[in-house]
Coordinates of C-alpha atoms in Angstrom, one line a residue:
M1 CA 14.7 -10.3 -26.7
P2 CA 12.3 -9.2 -24.1
T3 CA 9.8 -6.1 -24.6
Y4 CA 7.8 -3.8 -22.2
A5 CA 4.7 -1.9 -22.4
A6 CA 3.9 0.7 -19.8
P7 CA 0.7 -0.1 -18.3
L8 CA -0.8 3.1 -18.8
K9 CA -4.5 2.1 -18.8
D10 CA -4.3 0.4 -15.3
M11 CA -2.6 3.3 -13.5
Q12 CA -5.1 5.7 -15.2
F13 CA -7.4 3.3 -13.4
I14 CA -6.2 3.6 -10.1
L15 CA -5.5 7.2 -10.0
H16 CA -8.7 8.1 -11.3
D17 CA -11.2 5.7 -10.3
V18 CA -9.9 4.1 -7.4
L19 CA -8.1 7.0 -5.6
N20 CA -10.2 9.6 -7.4
I21 CA -7.2 12.0 -7.5
S22 CA -8.5 15.3 -8.9
A23 CA -11.5 15.2 -6.4
S24 CA -8.9 14.9 -3.4
D25 CA -8.3 17.8 -1.0
I26 CA -4.5 17.4 -1.1
A27 CA -2.9 20.2 -2.3
G28 CA -1.9 20.3 -6.2
Y29 CA -4.3 17.4 -6.9
D30 CA -7.3 19.4 -8.2
E31 CA -4.7 19.9 -11.3
L32 CA -4.3 16.2 -11.7
D33 CA -7.2 15.4 -14.3
R34 CA -7.2 12.2 -16.5
D35 CA -5.7 14.4 -19.3
F36 CA -2.8 15.6 -17.7
T37 CA -2.2 12.4 -15.9
G38 CA -2.2 10.7 -19.1
A39 CA -0.1 13.1 -20.9
V40 CA 2.8 12.8 -18.3
L41 CA 2.8 9.1 -18.0
G42 CA 2.3 9.1 -21.7
E43 CA 5.7 10.8 -22.2
A44 CA 7.1 8.4 -19.5
G45 CA 6.2 5.5 -21.3
K46 CA 7.5 6.5 -24.8
L47 CA 10.9 7.1 -23.3
A48 CA 10.8 3.8 -21.1
E49 CA 9.6 1.8 -24.3
N50 CA 12.0 3.3 -27.0
V51 CA 14.8 4.4 -25.3
L52 CA 15.3 2.4 -21.8
A53 CA 14.2 -0.8 -22.4
P54 CA 16.3 -1.6 -25.4
L55 CA 19.2 -0.6 -22.7
N56 CA 18.4 -2.9 -20.4
E57 CA 20.2 -5.8 -21.8
V58 CA 23.0 -3.9 -22.9
G59 CA 23.6 -2.4 -19.6
D60 CA 23.5 -6.2 -18.0
A61 CA 25.9 -7.8 -20.5
Q62 CA 28.6 -5.0 -20.8
G63 CA 28.2 -3.4 -17.1
C64 CA 30.3 -0.8 -15.7
T65 CA 34.1 -0.6 -16.4
L66 CA 36.7 1.0 -14.0
E67 CA 40.0 2.8 -15.6
N68 CA 42.4 4.7 -13.6
G69 CA 39.4 5.8 -11.1
A70 CA 37.1 6.6 -13.7
V71 CA 34.0 4.4 -14.5
R72 CA 32.3 4.3 -17.3
T73 CA 28.6 3.3 -18.0
P74 CA 27.5 1.1 -20.6
D75 CA 26.9 2.0 -24.3
G76 CA 23.9 4.2 -24.7
F77 CA 23.3 5.0 -21.1
K78 CA 24.9 8.6 -21.0
A79 CA 22.9 9.6 -24.2
A80 CA 19.6 8.1 -22.1
Y81 CA 20.4 10.2 -19.4
D82 CA 20.8 13.1 -21.2
Q83 CA 17.5 12.6 -23.0
M84 CA 16.0 12.2 -19.2
R85 CA 17.4 15.3 -18.4
A86 CA 16.3 17.3 -21.3
G87 CA 12.8 16.2 -20.8
G88 CA 12.7 17.8 -17.0
W89 CA 12.4 14.0 -15.6
M90 CA 14.8 14.6 -12.7
G91 CA 12.7 17.5 -11.1
L92 CA 9.2 16.3 -11.7
D93 CA 8.2 16.7 -8.4
A94 CA 11.2 18.8 -7.1
D95 CA 10.8 22.5 -5.4
P96 CA 9.8 24.9 -8.1
A97 CA 12.2 27.4 -6.2
Y98 CA 15.1 25.5 -7.4
G99 CA 14.0 24.7 -10.8
G100 CA 11.6 21.4 -10.2
Q101 CA 8.4 21.3 -11.6
G102 CA 6.6 20.8 -8.3
M103 CA 4.4 18.0 -9.0
P104 CA 2.9 15.5 -6.3
Y105 CA 5.3 12.7 -5.4
L106 CA 2.3 10.5 -6.6
L107 CA 3.6 11.3 -10.3
H108 CA 7.1 10.6 -9.5
S109 CA 6.3 7.0 -8.1
A110 CA 4.0 6.3 -11.2
T111 CA 6.6 7.2 -13.6
G112 CA 9.4 5.6 -11.5
E113 CA 7.4 2.4 -12.2
I114 CA 7.4 2.8 -15.6
F115 CA 11.4 4.4 -15.6
V116 CA 12.3 1.0 -13.2
S117 CA 10.1 -1.8 -15.3
A118 CA 11.9 -0.9 -18.4
N119 CA 15.4 -0.7 -17.0
M120 CA 16.0 -0.4 -13.0
A121 CA 19.8 -0.1 -13.2
F122 CA 19.6 2.8 -15.5
N123 CA 16.9 4.5 -13.2
M124 CA 19.0 4.0 -9.9
Y125 CA 21.7 6.8 -11.2
Q126 CA 18.7 9.5 -11.0
G127 CA 16.7 7.6 -8.1
L128 CA 19.8 8.0 -5.4
T129 CA 19.8 11.8 -6.7
H130 CA 16.1 12.4 -5.9
G131 CA 16.7 11.2 -2.5
A132 CA 20.0 13.3 -2.0
I133 CA 17.9 16.2 -3.2
S134 CA 15.2 15.4 -0.6
A135 CA 17.8 15.4 2.3
I136 CA 19.5 18.4 1.2
H137 CA 16.2 20.4 0.7
T138 CA 14.8 19.3 4.3
H139 CA 18.1 19.7 6.4
G140 CA 20.7 21.6 4.6
S141 CA 21.4 25.5 5.1
D142 CA 20.2 27.8 2.6
A143 CA 23.5 28.2 1.0
Q144 CA 23.6 24.5 0.5
K145 CA 20.3 24.4 -1.2
Q146 CA 21.0 27.7 -3.6
M147 CA 24.3 26.3 -4.6
Y148 CA 23.7 22.2 -5.0
L149 CA 19.7 21.8 -5.7
P150 CA 19.5 23.5 -9.0
R151 CA 22.1 21.6 -10.7
M152 CA 21.0 18.4 -9.3
I153 CA 17.3 18.8 -10.1
E154 CA 18.6 19.8 -13.3
G155 CA 20.5 16.5 -13.8
S156 CA 23.6 18.0 -14.6
W157 CA 25.1 16.7 -11.1
S158 CA 24.0 13.9 -9.5
G159 CA 23.7 12.2 -5.8
T160 CA 24.9 9.3 -3.7
M161 CA 24.3 8.2 -0.1
N162 CA 27.3 6.4 1.9
L163 CA 26.5 4.7 5.0
T164 CA 27.5 1.0 4.8
E165 CA 31.5 0.5 5.8
P166 CA 33.2 -3.3 5.8
Q167 CA 32.5 -3.8 9.3
C168 CA 29.2 -2.5 9.7
G169 CA 25.8 -2.3 7.7
T170 CA 22.8 -2.3 9.7
D171 CA 24.6 -1.5 13.2
L172 CA 25.9 2.0 12.1
G173 CA 27.0 3.3 15.5
L174 CA 30.2 1.0 14.2
I175 CA 31.6 3.5 11.6
R176 CA 34.8 4.4 11.5
T177 CA 34.8 7.5 9.0
R178 CA 35.9 10.5 10.8
A179 CA 35.2 14.0 10.0
E180 CA 37.7 16.8 11.4
P181 CA 36.6 20.1 11.8
Q182 CA 38.5 23.1 9.6
D183 CA 39.2 26.4 10.7
D184 CA 36.9 27.6 7.8
G185 CA 33.8 25.4 8.9
S186 CA 34.4 22.7 6.3
Y187 CA 35.7 19.1 7.3
L188 CA 38.2 16.8 6.2
I189 CA 36.5 13.2 5.5
T190 CA 38.4 10.1 6.0
G191 CA 37.4 6.6 5.8
Q192 CA 35.8 3.9 3.4
K193 CA 32.5 3.3 2.0
I194 CA 31.2 0.1 0.5
W195 CA 28.6 -1.0 -1.8
I196 CA 27.5 2.5 -2.9
S197 CA 25.1 2.8 -5.7
A198 CA 26.0 5.5 -8.3
G199 CA 29.2 6.2 -6.6
E200 CA 31.2 7.2 -9.9
H201 CA 30.2 7.4 -13.3
D202 CA 30.4 9.4 -16.5
L203 CA 26.8 10.5 -16.8
T204 CA 27.3 13.8 -14.7
D205 CA 29.8 16.8 -14.5
N206 CA 29.8 16.5 -10.3
I207 CA 28.7 13.9 -8.0
I208 CA 27.6 15.0 -4.4
H209 CA 28.0 12.3 -1.8
L210 CA 26.0 12.6 1.4
V211 CA 28.4 10.7 3.9
L212 CA 28.1 9.1 7.3
A213 CA 30.8 9.9 9.6
K214 CA 31.6 11.0 13.2
I215 CA 33.3 14.1 14.5
P216 CA 36.3 13.3 17.2
G217 CA 34.9 13.9 20.7
G218 CA 31.2 13.3 20.1
P219 CA 29.0 10.7 21.4
D220 CA 29.3 7.0 21.2
G221 CA 27.3 4.9 18.8
V222 CA 24.5 6.1 16.5
K223 CA 24.1 9.3 18.6
G224 CA 27.8 10.6 17.5
I225 CA 26.9 10.3 13.8
S226 CA 26.7 13.4 11.5
L227 CA 25.9 14.1 7.7
F228 CA 28.4 15.7 5.3
L229 CA 28.2 16.7 1.7
V230 CA 31.2 15.7 0.1
P231 CA 31.2 16.7 -3.6
K232 CA 33.7 14.8 -6.1
F233 CA 34.6 18.3 -7.5
L234 CA 34.9 21.2 -5.2
V235 CA 32.5 24.0 -6.1
K236 CA 33.4 27.7 -6.3
D237 CA 31.5 30.4 -5.4
D238 CA 30.0 31.2 -8.4
G239 CA 28.8 27.5 -8.7
S240 CA 31.7 26.3 -11.4
L241 CA 33.7 23.1 -10.6
G242 CA 37.2 23.6 -8.8
A243 CA 39.8 20.9 -8.0
R244 CA 39.1 17.6 -7.6
N245 CA 38.0 16.3 -4.1
A246 CA 40.2 13.6 -2.6
V247 CA 37.6 10.8 -2.6
S248 CA 37.8 8.1 -5.2
C249 CA 36.4 4.9 -6.5
G250 CA 38.8 2.1 -5.1
G251 CA 36.8 -0.7 -6.9
L252 CA 33.5 -1.9 -8.2
E253 CA 31.6 -4.7 -7.0
Q254 CA 30.8 -7.8 -9.4
K255 CA 27.1 -8.5 -8.6
M256 CA 24.4 -10.8 -9.3
G257 CA 22.4 -8.5 -10.9
I258 CA 21.9 -4.4 -11.7
H259 CA 25.1 -4.9 -13.6
G260 CA 24.6 -1.4 -15.5
N261 CA 24.7 0.5 -12.3
A262 CA 28.2 1.1 -10.6
T263 CA 28.5 -0.1 -7.0
C264 CA 31.5 1.2 -5.6
V265 CA 33.9 0.9 -2.7
M266 CA 34.5 4.7 -2.2
N267 CA 37.7 6.1 -0.4
Y268 CA 37.7 9.5 1.2
D269 CA 41.6 10.4 1.8
G270 CA 41.0 13.7 3.8
A271 CA 37.9 15.1 1.4
T272 CA 36.7 18.4 2.1
G273 CA 33.0 18.0 3.5
F274 CA 30.3 20.3 4.5
L275 CA 28.4 19.4 7.5
I276 CA 24.3 19.2 6.9
G277 CA 22.0 20.1 9.8
A278 CA 23.4 20.0 13.3
P279 CA 26.3 18.0 14.8
H280 CA 25.6 14.3 15.6
K281 CA 22.1 14.5 14.1
G282 CA 23.1 12.6 10.7
M283 CA 21.3 9.7 11.4
R284 CA 17.9 12.0 11.2
A285 CA 19.1 13.6 8.2
M286 CA 20.0 10.4 6.4
F287 CA 16.7 8.9 7.3
T288 CA 15.0 11.5 4.9
M289 CA 16.9 9.7 2.5
M290 CA 16.6 6.1 3.7
N291 CA 12.5 5.7 4.2
E292 CA 12.1 7.7 0.5
A293 CA 14.6 5.2 -0.6
R294 CA 13.0 1.9 1.2
L295 CA 9.5 3.0 -0.6
G296 CA 11.3 3.5 -3.9
V297 CA 13.0 0.0 -3.4
G298 CA 9.4 -1.6 -2.8
L299 CA 8.4 -0.1 -6.1
Q300 CA 11.4 -1.6 -7.9
G301 CA 10.5 -5.4 -6.4
Y302 CA 7.1 -5.0 -7.9
A303 CA 8.0 -3.2 -11.5
Q304 CA 10.9 -6.2 -12.1
G305 CA 7.9 -8.4 -11.5
V306 CA 5.7 -6.4 -13.9
V307 CA 7.9 -6.5 -16.9
A308 CA 8.5 -10.2 -16.1
Y309 CA 4.7 -10.8 -16.1
Q310 CA 4.4 -9.0 -19.3
N311 CA 6.9 -11.6 -21.2
A312 CA 5.7 -14.5 -19.4
R313 CA 1.9 -13.9 -20.8
A314 CA 3.2 -13.4 -24.2
F315 CA 4.9 -16.7 -23.7
A316 CA 1.8 -18.3 -22.8
L317 CA -0.3 -16.8 -25.4
D318 CA 2.3 -17.8 -28.2
R319 CA 4.2 -21.3 -26.7
L320 CA 2.5 -24.4 -28.4
Q321 CA 2.6 -27.3 -26.1
G322 CA -0.1 -30.1 -25.5
R323 CA -3.6 -30.0 -25.6
A324 CA -6.3 -28.8 -23.3
V325 CA -7.5 -31.3 -21.2
T326 CA -11.1 -30.6 -22.1
G327 CA -10.4 -30.8 -25.6
A328 CA -8.4 -28.8 -28.4
E329 CA -9.0 -25.3 -28.3
A330 CA -6.6 -24.5 -31.3
P331 CA -7.4 -27.2 -33.7
D332 CA -6.1 -25.5 -36.9
K333 CA -2.8 -25.7 -35.0
P334 CA -0.2 -28.6 -33.9
A335 CA -1.0 -28.0 -30.5
D336 CA -2.9 -25.5 -28.0
P337 CA -1.0 -22.5 -26.6
I338 CA 0.3 -23.3 -23.2
I339 CA -2.2 -20.4 -21.4
V340 CA -4.9 -23.3 -22.0
H341 CA -3.3 -25.5 -19.3
P342 CA -4.9 -24.6 -15.4
D343 CA -1.5 -25.1 -14.0
V344 CA 0.2 -22.1 -16.1
R345 CA -3.3 -20.2 -15.6
R346 CA -2.5 -20.4 -11.8
N347 CA 0.7 -19.3 -12.4
L348 CA -0.1 -16.2 -14.3
M349 CA -3.1 -15.2 -12.1
H350 CA -0.7 -15.3 -9.0
Q351 CA 1.4 -13.0 -10.8
K352 CA -1.1 -11.0 -12.1
S353 CA -3.3 -10.4 -9.0
F354 CA -0.4 -9.4 -6.9
L355 CA 1.0 -7.0 -9.4
E356 CA -2.4 -4.8 -9.9
A357 CA -2.8 -4.8 -6.0
A358 CA 1.1 -3.9 -5.7
R359 CA 0.7 -0.9 -7.9
A360 CA -2.4 0.3 -6.2
L361 CA -0.8 0.2 -3.0
T362 CA 2.3 1.9 -3.8
L363 CA 0.2 4.8 -5.3
W364 CA -2.0 5.0 -2.2
G365 CA 1.2 5.1 -0.1
A366 CA 2.4 7.9 -2.3
S367 CA -0.8 10.0 -1.8
L368 CA 0.0 9.5 1.6
I369 CA 3.3 11.1 1.2
D370 CA 1.9 14.0 -0.4
R371 CA -0.7 14.3 2.0
A372 CA 1.9 14.4 4.7
H373 CA 4.1 17.1 3.0
R374 CA 1.5 19.6 1.4
N375 CA -1.2 19.2 3.8
T376 CA 1.2 18.8 6.8
D377 CA -1.1 16.0 8.0
A378 CA 0.5 14.4 10.8
E379 CA -1.8 11.5 10.9
A380 CA -0.8 10.6 7.3
D381 CA 2.7 11.1 8.0
A382 CA 2.3 8.7 10.9
M383 CA 0.4 6.2 8.5
I384 CA 2.9 5.9 5.8
S385 CA 5.5 5.7 8.3
L386 CA 3.7 2.5 10.0
L387 CA 3.0 1.2 6.4
T388 CA 7.0 1.7 4.7
P389 CA 8.5 -1.3 6.3
V390 CA 5.4 -3.2 5.0
L391 CA 5.9 -1.7 1.5
K392 CA 9.7 -2.5 1.4
G393 CA 9.4 -5.8 2.8
V394 CA 6.4 -7.3 1.0
L395 CA 6.7 -6.1 -2.3
T396 CA 10.2 -6.9 -2.5
D397 CA 9.7 -10.4 -1.5
R398 CA 6.5 -11.2 -3.5
G399 CA 8.2 -9.0 -6.2
F400 CA 11.0 -11.6 -6.3
E401 CA 8.7 -14.2 -6.3
T402 CA 7.1 -13.2 -9.0
T403 CA 10.0 -12.6 -11.5
V404 CA 10.7 -16.4 -10.7
L405 CA 7.0 -17.5 -11.2
A406 CA 7.3 -15.5 -14.7
Q407 CA 10.8 -17.5 -15.5
Q408 CA 9.1 -20.7 -14.3
T409 CA 5.9 -20.0 -16.9
L410 CA 8.8 -20.2 -19.8
G411 CA 10.3 -23.5 -18.6
G412 CA 13.7 -23.9 -20.3
S413 CA 13.5 -20.9 -22.3
G414 CA 13.1 -19.0 -18.7
F415 CA 16.9 -20.2 -17.7
V416 CA 18.7 -18.9 -21.0
R417 CA 19.6 -15.3 -21.4
E418 CA 18.1 -14.8 -24.6
T419 CA 14.5 -14.1 -23.2
G420 CA 15.8 -11.8 -20.9
Q421 CA 13.7 -13.4 -17.9
E422 CA 17.3 -14.8 -15.8
Q423 CA 18.0 -10.7 -15.6
F424 CA 14.8 -9.6 -14.4
V425 CA 15.3 -12.4 -11.5
R426 CA 18.8 -11.5 -10.9
D427 CA 17.9 -7.8 -11.1
A428 CA 14.9 -8.0 -8.5
R429 CA 17.1 -10.1 -5.9
I430 CA 18.8 -7.1 -4.7
T431 CA 15.8 -5.3 -3.7
M432 CA 15.0 -7.7 -0.5
I433 CA 18.5 -6.8 0.5
Y434 CA 19.6 -3.5 0.0
E435 CA 18.0 0.0 2.1
G436 CA 17.6 -2.4 5.2
T437 CA 17.0 -6.4 4.4
N438 CA 13.5 -7.7 4.6
G439 CA 14.3 -9.2 8.2
I440 CA 15.3 -5.5 9.4
Q441 CA 12.3 -4.5 8.1
S442 CA 10.3 -6.8 9.8
L443 CA 11.8 -6.0 12.9
D444 CA 11.1 -2.2 12.5
L445 CA 7.6 -3.1 11.8
V446 CA 7.1 -4.8 15.1
G447 CA 10.1 -3.2 17.2
R448 CA 9.2 0.6 16.7
K449 CA 5.9 1.0 13.9
L450 CA 3.6 -1.3 15.7
G451 CA 3.5 0.8 18.8
L452 CA 4.0 4.0 17.2
N453 CA 1.8 6.8 18.9
G454 CA 1.0 4.5 21.4
G455 CA -0.7 2.3 19.2
K456 CA -2.8 4.7 17.7
T457 CA -2.0 4.7 14.3
M458 CA -2.2 0.5 14.5
M459 CA -5.6 0.9 15.3
A460 CA -6.2 3.8 12.6
F461 CA -5.4 1.4 10.2
F462 CA -7.6 -1.1 11.7
D463 CA -10.3 1.4 11.5
L464 CA -9.7 2.3 7.8
I465 CA -10.7 -1.4 6.9
K466 CA -13.6 -1.4 9.4
G467 CA -14.9 2.0 7.6
F468 CA -15.0 0.7 4.1
I469 CA -16.2 -2.8 5.0
K470 CA -19.1 -0.9 7.0
E471 CA -19.7 2.0 4.0
H472 CA -20.1 -1.2 1.6
Q473 CA -21.7 -4.0 3.4
D474 CA -25.0 -3.6 1.6
D475 CA -23.4 -3.9 -1.9
E476 CA -24.0 -7.8 -2.5
A477 CA -21.9 -7.3 -5.3
L478 CA -18.9 -6.6 -3.2
K479 CA -19.6 -8.4 0.0
S480 CA -18.9 -12.3 -0.5
D481 CA -16.0 -12.1 -2.5
F482 CA -14.2 -9.3 -1.0
L483 CA -15.6 -7.7 1.8
D484 CA -15.9 -11.2 3.7
P485 CA -12.7 -12.4 3.0
L486 CA -10.9 -8.9 3.6
K487 CA -12.7 -8.6 7.4
S488 CA -11.7 -12.7 8.0
A489 CA -7.7 -11.4 7.1
S490 CA -8.3 -8.3 9.2
K491 CA -9.2 -10.3 12.4
D492 CA -6.0 -12.3 11.9
L493 CA -3.9 -9.2 11.7
Q494 CA -5.4 -7.9 14.8
T495 CA -4.8 -11.4 16.6
G496 CA -1.1 -11.3 15.4
A497 CA -0.9 -7.2 16.6
M498 CA -2.3 -8.2 20.1
Y499 CA -0.2 -11.3 20.3
F500 CA 3.0 -9.1 20.0
M501 CA 1.4 -6.6 22.5
Q502 CA 1.2 -9.1 25.0
N503 CA 4.9 -10.5 24.7
M504 CA 6.4 -7.5 24.2
K505 CA 8.1 -8.3 27.6
T506 CA 9.5 -11.4 25.9
P507 CA 11.0 -10.1 23.0
N508 CA 12.2 -13.3 21.3
A509 CA 8.7 -14.3 21.2
A510 CA 7.5 -11.2 19.6
L511 CA 10.7 -11.0 17.0
A512 CA 10.5 -14.6 16.0
G513 CA 7.3 -13.8 14.2
S514 CA 8.0 -10.3 13.0
Y515 CA 8.5 -11.5 9.1
D516 CA 5.3 -13.4 9.2
F517 CA 3.6 -10.1 10.8
M518 CA 4.7 -8.3 8.1
H519 CA 3.8 -10.5 5.3
L520 CA 0.3 -10.8 6.9
F521 CA -0.3 -6.9 7.0
G522 CA 1.1 -6.9 3.3
H523 CA -1.8 -9.2 2.7
V524 CA -4.6 -7.4 4.3
C525 CA -2.8 -4.2 2.5
L526 CA -3.1 -5.9 -0.9
G527 CA -6.6 -7.5 0.0
Y528 CA -7.9 -3.8 0.7
M529 CA -6.8 -2.4 -2.7
W530 CA -8.4 -5.4 -4.3
A531 CA -11.5 -4.1 -2.4
R532 CA -11.3 -0.7 -3.4
M533 CA -10.5 -1.8 -7.1
A534 CA -13.7 -4.0 -7.2
R535 CA -15.7 -1.4 -5.5
A536 CA -14.6 1.2 -8.6
S537 CA -15.0 -1.4 -11.4
I538 CA -18.3 -2.5 -10.1
A539 CA -19.5 1.4 -10.2
A540 CA -17.9 1.9 -13.4
L541 CA -20.1 -1.1 -15.2
A542 CA -23.2 0.2 -13.1
A543 CA -22.5 3.6 -14.8
G544 CA -22.4 2.0 -18.1
D545 CA -18.6 2.2 -18.8
T546 CA -18.2 0.7 -22.3
D547 CA -14.9 -0.9 -21.5
T548 CA -16.7 -4.0 -19.8
A549 CA -13.4 -6.2 -20.9
F550 CA -11.3 -4.4 -18.5
H551 CA -13.5 -4.0 -15.5
N552 CA -14.6 -7.9 -15.5
A553 CA -11.1 -8.8 -15.9
K554 CA -10.4 -6.8 -13.0
L555 CA -12.9 -8.3 -11.0
T556 CA -11.9 -11.8 -12.0
T557 CA -8.3 -11.5 -11.3
G558 CA -9.4 -9.6 -7.6
R559 CA -11.6 -12.8 -6.8
Y560 CA -8.3 -14.7 -7.9
Y561 CA -6.4 -12.8 -4.8
M562 CA -9.1 -13.2 -2.2
A563 CA -9.7 -16.9 -2.8
R564 CA -6.1 -17.8 -3.2
H565 CA -3.7 -15.2 -1.8
L566 CA -5.4 -13.6 1.3
P567 CA -6.2 -17.3 3.3
A568 CA -2.7 -16.9 3.7
T569 CA -3.1 -14.7 6.8
A570 CA -4.1 -17.7 8.8
L571 CA -0.9 -19.7 8.4
H572 CA 1.3 -16.4 9.4
L573 CA -1.0 -15.9 12.5
A574 CA -0.5 -19.7 13.1
R575 CA 3.2 -19.4 12.6
I576 CA 3.1 -16.0 15.0
T577 CA 1.2 -17.6 17.5
S578 CA 3.7 -20.5 17.7
G579 CA 6.0 -18.5 19.9
A580 CA 9.6 -18.5 19.9
E581 CA 10.7 -22.0 21.0
T582 CA 11.3 -23.5 17.8
V583 CA 13.2 -20.9 16.5
M584 CA 15.0 -20.2 19.5
D585 CA 15.6 -23.6 21.0
L586 CA 18.7 -25.0 19.3
D587 CA 22.3 -24.4 20.1
A588 CA 24.0 -22.3 17.9
A589 CA 26.7 -24.9 17.5
D590 CA 24.2 -27.4 16.3
F591 CA 22.9 -25.3 13.1

């Protein structure tokens, strides 16, 4: 049976040595000293290790069941959910005006990694609720906020988002769900939504669905989409539950992974709904959820890699097979542990060097969100908007790759259910698909985000990299191993960006290279994180930090990334500049 241990030490290193959060000017960060974050993360770790992780295999084996329209979650999920509620984890970063704790999004992200690594399917129930809370908080009326937010933040009610229909996924302009206006200001919602995570379950008293639909007579396409709040049970004026609404679960999807989460077909048969925001402005409101969800999915991608790596590492240290080519390293045993073999070490280093940088990148991204929201910083908001498709696309592609590498470390043992590695692979696979496939993320990056603010935000990213390199160029301990590779990779990124700028009038040429550009960008981001982590460890060692093993391991792992991962930017650039001909020339009939 697999195990999980929250990576508290590494999180604290990133928060305090790399990001130096308690010295930040972001509102509320001055309260985030090492003791405080350690206490919060420590409690999250206990809950994850002792309650959530043991249920991960249970949820995968049992899945959810549908009987007479009611969905039952796996054994133990309800009790675990109640513990999450009791601990206040649902409202960790929510507005105190509605019962939240008001902590920064940064802490929500850090604890989110812990919960996802322990049990991704379980965490999705509260994850979707968090997004719904954000959408209602940003776009709902005062009355809607007062009625729904306290109960959702407390966890007695949960939330979903309903976008996809059988005939449309990415192209939401094709949705057919209709919202008929009523004399009392409500609407009757009729249509079918599919692939709705946590659409029906037994964990909460009520489920608040956020549903995209079209009001008759509105504009065609996405311009005619509105967002509606549709409760499972209608809510009386005093907040108590009334009659069951005309919304039901018509089926559960039989999925490759995340079996413990109910993925539902939702039928709306004249269900009572309430408009959120202005008519025909639903996409703007829904994207409050979508952007948050995309960042959360990026976190899911690498978080599954974290638990898979932990178990692969443990196996490599314990499994005895063969002898080291340089001579026996465990002569008292019948064979050496497989971690002595160079290819096993390469495999593990590939995982470790990606995961540690991915964690740093995610927490830095979370700090940008806090800066944007808490300090009303438009430049930070633009930067995280630019980075969102990179975080979602790259961290899930490479997070899935990491679970496969971890499975490979175990050989045949990784292919059987007993070790749990094949579940991590199956669960991670969805992250590359939902909340906008990674191909869509790359198109969004090149087609929309690259030219954000007339290209100024992309230039601001380049300036960030250049500024860091210039600031530390005299640091010999950093220069050759970290700064020089980062500089070279950044030049590849600039060349790729310039190629797109020059070829926007031939869109196939630009979009044929978008996926490679997303990964090129991701490599530079991760390399930048490694340069920052290396700088922090060098400074800690120079200051006399006694944990030399930790910091030396950090530097060694970083050197691996810069030497073995980062040169891939040249490959991605070569693919980008090869143009569209080899992609587009084959006739459709010849595929």
